[in-house]
Every structure is written in structure tokens, then in C-alpha cells.
Amino acid sequence: MFDLIAFIPRAIVQGIPLLYGCTGETISEKAGSLNLGIPGVMYVGGICGVIGAFLYEQSCGGHVNGFLAITIPLLSCLLGSLLMGLLFAVLTVTLRANQNVVGLAMTTFGVGFGNFFGGSLIKLTGSDVPSIALSATSRYFSRGLPFAGDMGAFGKVFLSYGFLAYAAVIIAFITAYVLKKTRTGLHLRAVGENPATADAAGINITRYKYLSICIGCMIAGLGGLYYVMDYASGVWSNDAFGDRGWLAIALVIFTLWRPNIAVFASFLFGGLYILYLFIPTGTDLAVKELYKMLPYVVTIIVLILTGMRNKRENQPPESLGLPYFREDR
Amino acid sequence: MRGITKIFDGKVTANNNVDLDIYKGEILSLLGENGSGKTTLMNMLSGIYFPDRGQIYINGEPVTINSPREAYDHGIGMIHQHFKLVDVFTAAENIVLGLEEEGKLDLARVAEKIQKICDTYGFEVDPKKKIYDMSVSQKQTVEIVKVLYRGADILILDEPTAVLTPQETEKLFTVLRNMRSAGKAIVIITHKLHEVEAISDRVAVLRKGEYIGEMKTSETNAQEMTNMMVGREVALNIDRPAPVDPRPKIRVEDLTVRSSDGVLKLDDVSFTANSGEILGIAGISGCGQKELLEAIAGLQNVEKGSITYIHDDGSEESLLGKDPLQIASMGVSLSFVPEDRLGMGLVASMDLTDNMMLRSFRKGKSVFTDRKTPKKLAEKVVDELDVNTPGVSTPVRRLSGGNVQKVLVGREIASAPTVLLSAYIVRGLDINSSYTIYELLNLQKKNGVAVIYVGEDLDVLLELCDRILVLCSGRVSGIVDGVKADKNQVGLMMTRLGGGDTDEQ
């Protein structure tokens, strides 16, 4: 029997890292920067949080202060992803390097960076298994609302998550609102659609691009942090994050650049991602693999559908991926 | 405001020591050939470029304009030739773009303010309409409202009429006159002389970045203005030699073409193009001209209809189902000038010789290409058409628009075509280069070539072409005699099938 009450929370926790990545990438893409470095950024966000937490846990010797246990990894994560964002922004906006190349390089770099420091920390702890557990820190991250346990199914489905999960949803809705309703959002979208027009209207292209890339990366980085600290209960093992970063980028296209849709779409993706665990497939591993394919298949179908509909609002920002040169003679 | 002196130095001196006065309640025409620095000069006024030397004064105060926003602060607004609008935004969103007003973004209030501006000057704008749903003329209106919304007192319009029908142009001029009465200063950049005469109070002429002089429009005439622009006497009449032995060359019957997304582009188009004749094709841009030429050249899928090529000996051959190579080898030559000019005709990063080779590289038996003949051809084109280039090994992209055009036309003519298809062949060219091109077309006509000329400027169409086919949203609105037709009639035919009575609707 399909256990919906168990399935939904699992789908949601799977979806949260995707939601972070998707929101971050959407902000960046809306301003015209196709940041394919997001998977790398999420790795860096995760490992920086781990490093912060590790150092703190080592230094305080067992007496973990709840506030610091949350703030230190959070800040290290934000700092790490901000640096990645700055790297991307400097290369693509100021030096006008090709966004695809820089993005792919950053993903390679980010994954390597995560595995290198992850490996080093594992060595430092001298543990037998190839992972480190930061369970003390993780306890604070994954603590659900106190009364969740008393409310049965409702509590389980809606209230059982760590604060970063709620933050992801709130950030996504705020982003959607800012993009659609505010002057800042209007300007940001103008930069992504038609930078020459935005420039002529007196909008500072460089500033909007830098800010959107950096903020986008910081939000995406939180996805990595959430994954390690909450989803994986503070256990870092190399390459465990997998291809979630790419899935987040696929999600951007799937949601047609709308973070409010992304909230639900990410849960859907999360569900599809783990569906194979819930559907009895017997011992035939091949069938399992087919189920694992689902999120990608859905993305391709959506791409085909939106391509056929051809409505202008559903197209990518017009100058996505293009560097902006102010015409000079 | 008075006394604007600006010097723009760099690798290219676009403006050298230019003085220009702009007065309130007056329309000033800024006249000059291509590359004479009109747009550059105005771009400095509107903050896109910064002058290297010189000083701008507004109301007697020296000011520095570093950015478009600062220009707006000084009440200067520019309507660019290529609209600066975001397609997926609504009119209202585009109008408030870049503004830092107090409080929340309230599009309803913006719409009210837009309506007030429209009522004052006699525009029509739907604030909620998306730009991509708008016609060119509506987009231009949005641009003007955008500038007025920012409280501009000085409006600069860069070739505003280039894309408008005569009727739309008249509407625009009415609005401009209303603004003049409201005390705004208006500068219009143009190289259409009859418009200068129709709208402006004063004319200032630039040539090669230098300020030549200015005069009251009422005290000058087209000939004098042209001479000032070009710097020497120019004959302003386009020749129209009588057609030589016109015989049907291409017959198009019931041609219907759909674009890839299913939109009907050409609907039952039939006509005949004769040798030794220039057939003009008039129509608002995007009415199927492009599809028509491409269908003849074998670049379009045709839904139904026939295109027949008639050989000199009277035998007929269908062009449908042939690829461009086969068609070209029959002597149909396409000199198509798409909007980005370098899109279909020439390869921007290749030099003149290599571009000449695009037509000839299949010739010869050896595995190696023959570079000598194209090089000679390139030199000949440069020489005969007076192409301004450092040499034949210069990449085409470094040439100015007029010169690129000459290279393309030169190459097409050199292949000795029997049919020459040209679209927007003088787009963006100045008077001097345009006339060179017209002469070339006439020369081809004298040689018995069937020339099909898709044009934008009705005056030119009426002067140059023997017959004019008018298209209206993909259908033939009528074919008129170039000698007898008048401009209003053609203009009406462009907007309404058959050019029916105005009070029909």
C-alpha cells in the first residue's frame, strides 16, 4: 500500500535543496546570467557549512551553544557561496567570459572543492567510515516545530521540518513577489530581457547583474547546507549530494522562471526522485532505474510543451547567457 | 537653452567642434548623411556617450550629462531609431522602467498618468498591452510617452519616420506640432528632405562630423539642403528610363506561404515580373515581402501556387522544388538585405575576397579554390562602386553600412543575373550611396534584367519603379503604374486591401 503520509514529508525534504537551487538560479537567470555553476555552488555551500560546524564542534568540546551552532555554519555557507558568486560575476560580467564555460568550470571546481575538504576532514577525524557526522549541529538544524508530534498526520506533513525548509518556501515566495510586483524586480527583469534598453533607462546593469548572481548563489548555497545539516542529519560523505544541482537547473525551466511555482514543482520533483523507494518494484533493479529517470523525463516533456506553446511570457529571458557590451564606436 | 559645443574624439572623430542651438517651442531638423555624426551628437546630449571636449549648456547653465538618467533630470529625452523597449513588458511597465519614484510600484496610477499625457497631445496608448503585440507605430508612441512621462522638455527623435506609413507619419507630425505648441523643444534626425520641409522650423546640417550650417526651413529648399549635406552638387532626380523590350521573366501565380508557426504570410499572390523593368514592391514591413523574395529564391516552403521562370527563348521552367543553388544557376540572383544586413548576404568576419568567393567557390575542377578571380572581382567592385575600405582583405564587418551594401550589390551584379531580387537595398544608406545604388539598378534594367525592388520609402518607389505591387498583410492590394500612381493612393493600399474608401469602417 502506498503510504502517502510517509511519502509527502520525504518528497518535501528531497525537494527543499532543489527549491533553494532553483530560486537562486531563477534570480540569476532573470537578470540574464545563465549560471551553470549552481551545482558547484551548492557543493561549496554545503562543505563550507560543514567546515564551520566542524571547527565549532571541535573548539567548544561538547558544550554546543544552540545559537552559535546555527549561526556559524550558516554564515560560513553564505560566505562560501558568495565567493563563488563573485567569481562567476567577475568572470562573466566584468571580464565578459562565456557564461556556459565559466559555469561548467565552477561546477567542476565546486564538486572538487567539496570532496577535497570533505576528504581532509574525514582524515582529521580519523573515522572508519568515509564520512563525518556532525550530529550535534544537525540537531539544531533539523529540529521541527515543538508541537508537531502532537498533531498526527497534519503535524507530520506540515510541521515536522527544520527551519531551513520553511525558509526555502518563504524565500521562494518573496522572490516571486519581488520579481513580479516591485520596481527592483521590474528592473532586474529588464536587465535580463534587454540590457541595452535597461541601460538607456538609467538602470545600472553591472550592479543588478552582480547582485542577482551573488544573491542567487547565496540562496543556492543554502540548499547545500540544508542537505547536509538537515536531510543527511549532519553526515557529509563525498559525492552524496549527487546531481541535485542539475535537477535544480532543470527545475528553473520546468517552472518557467517562476519561484512560486517552484515551491510545488520542487516537491513534485522531490517526490519523483524518491518514487522508486515507495513503489514495489521487486528485485528488478532495472525498473528502479527507470523510475529514477522520471524527473528528467518530466523536464523534457515540459520543455517540449513550452516550446510548442510558444507564448512569449514562457520563454527564457531574451538575453539569457549573453554578455552585455554597451555599444561603443 | 543655447550654445552646445561638443567634440568627440577617439579613433574616429564622429563630431568635431560642433555648435548647436536648440530653442523651446521649435522643431529643429538635424540633417546629414550616414556617418555624419548626427546620432552620435544627440547621443551625447542624451547621456549615452560622453563628449571628450566641449560643453553643454542648458538654459545658460553649463551641465555635465554622464548617463541617460542625468539627461532625463535635465529634461532631455531621446527616442532611438531602434526602440529601447522590453518586448515582454506592458506599455506601462516600459514607461516606468528605470524610474525611482516614491513608494510602491502602482501600475494603475501609472496608467492614469499615461492617459493624461495622451489626452494632452493626442496619442493613443493602451498601458496594459504588451509590446510584442504592438505595431511599429504604437511602439514609437510608447517611446514618446515614456520620454514625456519623465517630464522631458527637449525631445530628440532619431529617424522617427523610417518605419512608418505616410498616414502614420502624418499622425506623428500632428503630435509633434502639438508638443511644439506646448513649448517643448524638438529635434528630429532624418535624411528625408520632404519631411524636413513638412515639419521643421529650422534645419541644421552636419557633414563628416562637422557642423556646416543652419537655416530657417522656410528660406531654403531641398536642393540647397542636399548640397550642404553632401558638400557638392547632387542631382536629386532618380532616372526612370523607359523599360527596354519588357518580356515576362518570372510569373508568380496563387502563391501561398505559411510561416513555420502556421501564420499565413502570403495569400494568393500573383504577378509577373518583366525583363528590362523594375517592379517595386510596397507594403508595411512584415507584410510578406521577405517571404515573397525568399520563395522566388528557393528559401521558403510554399504551400500552394506556382513560380515560373521564362527563358529567353520562351520556354518555361518551374522554380518550385529547386534549391537555391539550382535557381541561382538559372540566373536568379537574390541580393537580400535583411534587417541585420549581414545576416544572409555576406559573412561579416570574412574579408571582401572571401565574400566574393561565396558565389564562385564551386567553379573550377581542382580541389583547391580559385582565389585570384574573386580577388580581382573584389578589387573591381571596390573600384567601380567607390567602396571605402582599407583593402580587399578587410573583414566586411569593419565597413560602414553603405559600403557593406555596395559590396553585396556589386557581387550580385557581377554574377550577371537575369533576375535581381533586392530588399531594403538602401536601408540605412545616405542619399549619396542610395543614388549610386539606384543608378546601378537602372543600369541592370537597361541590360534587360528583371529587377524586383522591395522598398520602404514610397517617394523612391514612385520615382524609380515602372510598376508597383502593393502588399497588404500578405495579399496583393493592387499593382499600380509607377508613373501615374500617387503616394496617398499607395499608402492607403498598404493599409487596406485595394485602398478602399477611408470611411469604409
Short mmCIF file of C-alpha atoms in Angstrom, two decimals, chain A residues 186 197 313, chain B residues 84-99 105 107-108 110-115 117-118 124-135 137-147 149-150:
data_model
loop_
_atom_site.label_atom_id
_atom_site.label_comp_id
_atom_site.label_asym_id
_atom_site.label_seq_id
_atom_site.Cartn_x
_atom_site.Cartn_y
_atom_site.Cartn_z
CA LEU A 186 10.94 45.11 -12.97
CA THR A 197 17.04 49.16 -23.04
CA GLU A 313 5.97 35.09 -21.36
CA LYS B 84 14.52 50.64 -26.48
CA LEU B 85 11.59 48.62 -25.21
CA VAL B 86 11.33 45.31 -23.42
CA ASP B 87 9.09 43.10 -25.56
CA VAL B 88 7.51 41.01 -22.83
CA PHE B 89 6.62 44.01 -20.69
CA THR B 90 3.45 46.04 -20.99
CA ALA B 91 3.44 49.63 -22.19
CA ALA B 92 3.08 50.91 -18.63
CA GLU B 93 5.94 48.73 -17.34
CA ASN B 94 8.19 50.00 -20.09
CA ILE B 95 7.27 53.58 -19.39
CA VAL B 96 8.18 53.41 -15.69
CA LEU B 97 11.29 51.35 -16.30
CA GLY B 98 14.30 52.85 -14.61
CA LEU B 99 12.32 55.43 -12.67
CA LEU B 105 5.10 50.29 -7.89
CA LEU B 107 0.70 50.42 -12.31
CA ALA B 108 -2.87 51.68 -12.02
CA VAL B 110 0.94 54.97 -13.84
CA ALA B 111 -1.82 54.17 -16.33
CA GLU B 112 -3.76 57.24 -15.19
CA LYS B 113 -0.76 59.46 -15.68
CA ILE B 114 -0.16 57.96 -19.14
CA GLN B 115 -3.75 58.65 -20.08
CA ILE B 117 -0.29 62.67 -21.26
CA CYS B 118 -2.08 61.02 -24.16
CA GLU B 124 -3.48 56.56 -28.10
CA VAL B 125 -1.74 54.06 -25.84
CA ASP B 126 -3.12 51.02 -24.09
CA PRO B 127 -0.99 50.79 -20.92
CA LYS B 128 -1.76 47.10 -20.43
CA LYS B 129 -0.84 45.98 -23.92
CA LYS B 130 2.37 44.00 -24.32
CA ILE B 131 4.97 45.48 -26.60
CA TYR B 132 5.22 42.36 -28.76
CA ASP B 133 1.57 42.76 -29.64
CA MET B 134 2.09 46.28 -30.90
CA SER B 135 2.66 47.70 -34.35
CA SER B 137 3.87 52.95 -34.82
CA GLN B 138 2.37 52.00 -31.46
CA LYS B 139 5.81 51.13 -30.13
CA GLN B 140 7.05 54.51 -31.19
CA THR B 141 4.14 56.13 -29.37
CA VAL B 142 5.12 54.24 -26.23
CA GLU B 143 8.66 55.57 -26.61
CA ILE B 144 7.44 59.13 -26.91
CA VAL B 145 5.10 58.79 -23.94
CA LYS B 146 7.97 57.27 -21.97
CA VAL B 147 10.03 60.36 -22.56
CA TYR B 149 6.36 60.75 -18.62
CA ARG B 150 9.79 61.69 -17.34
#
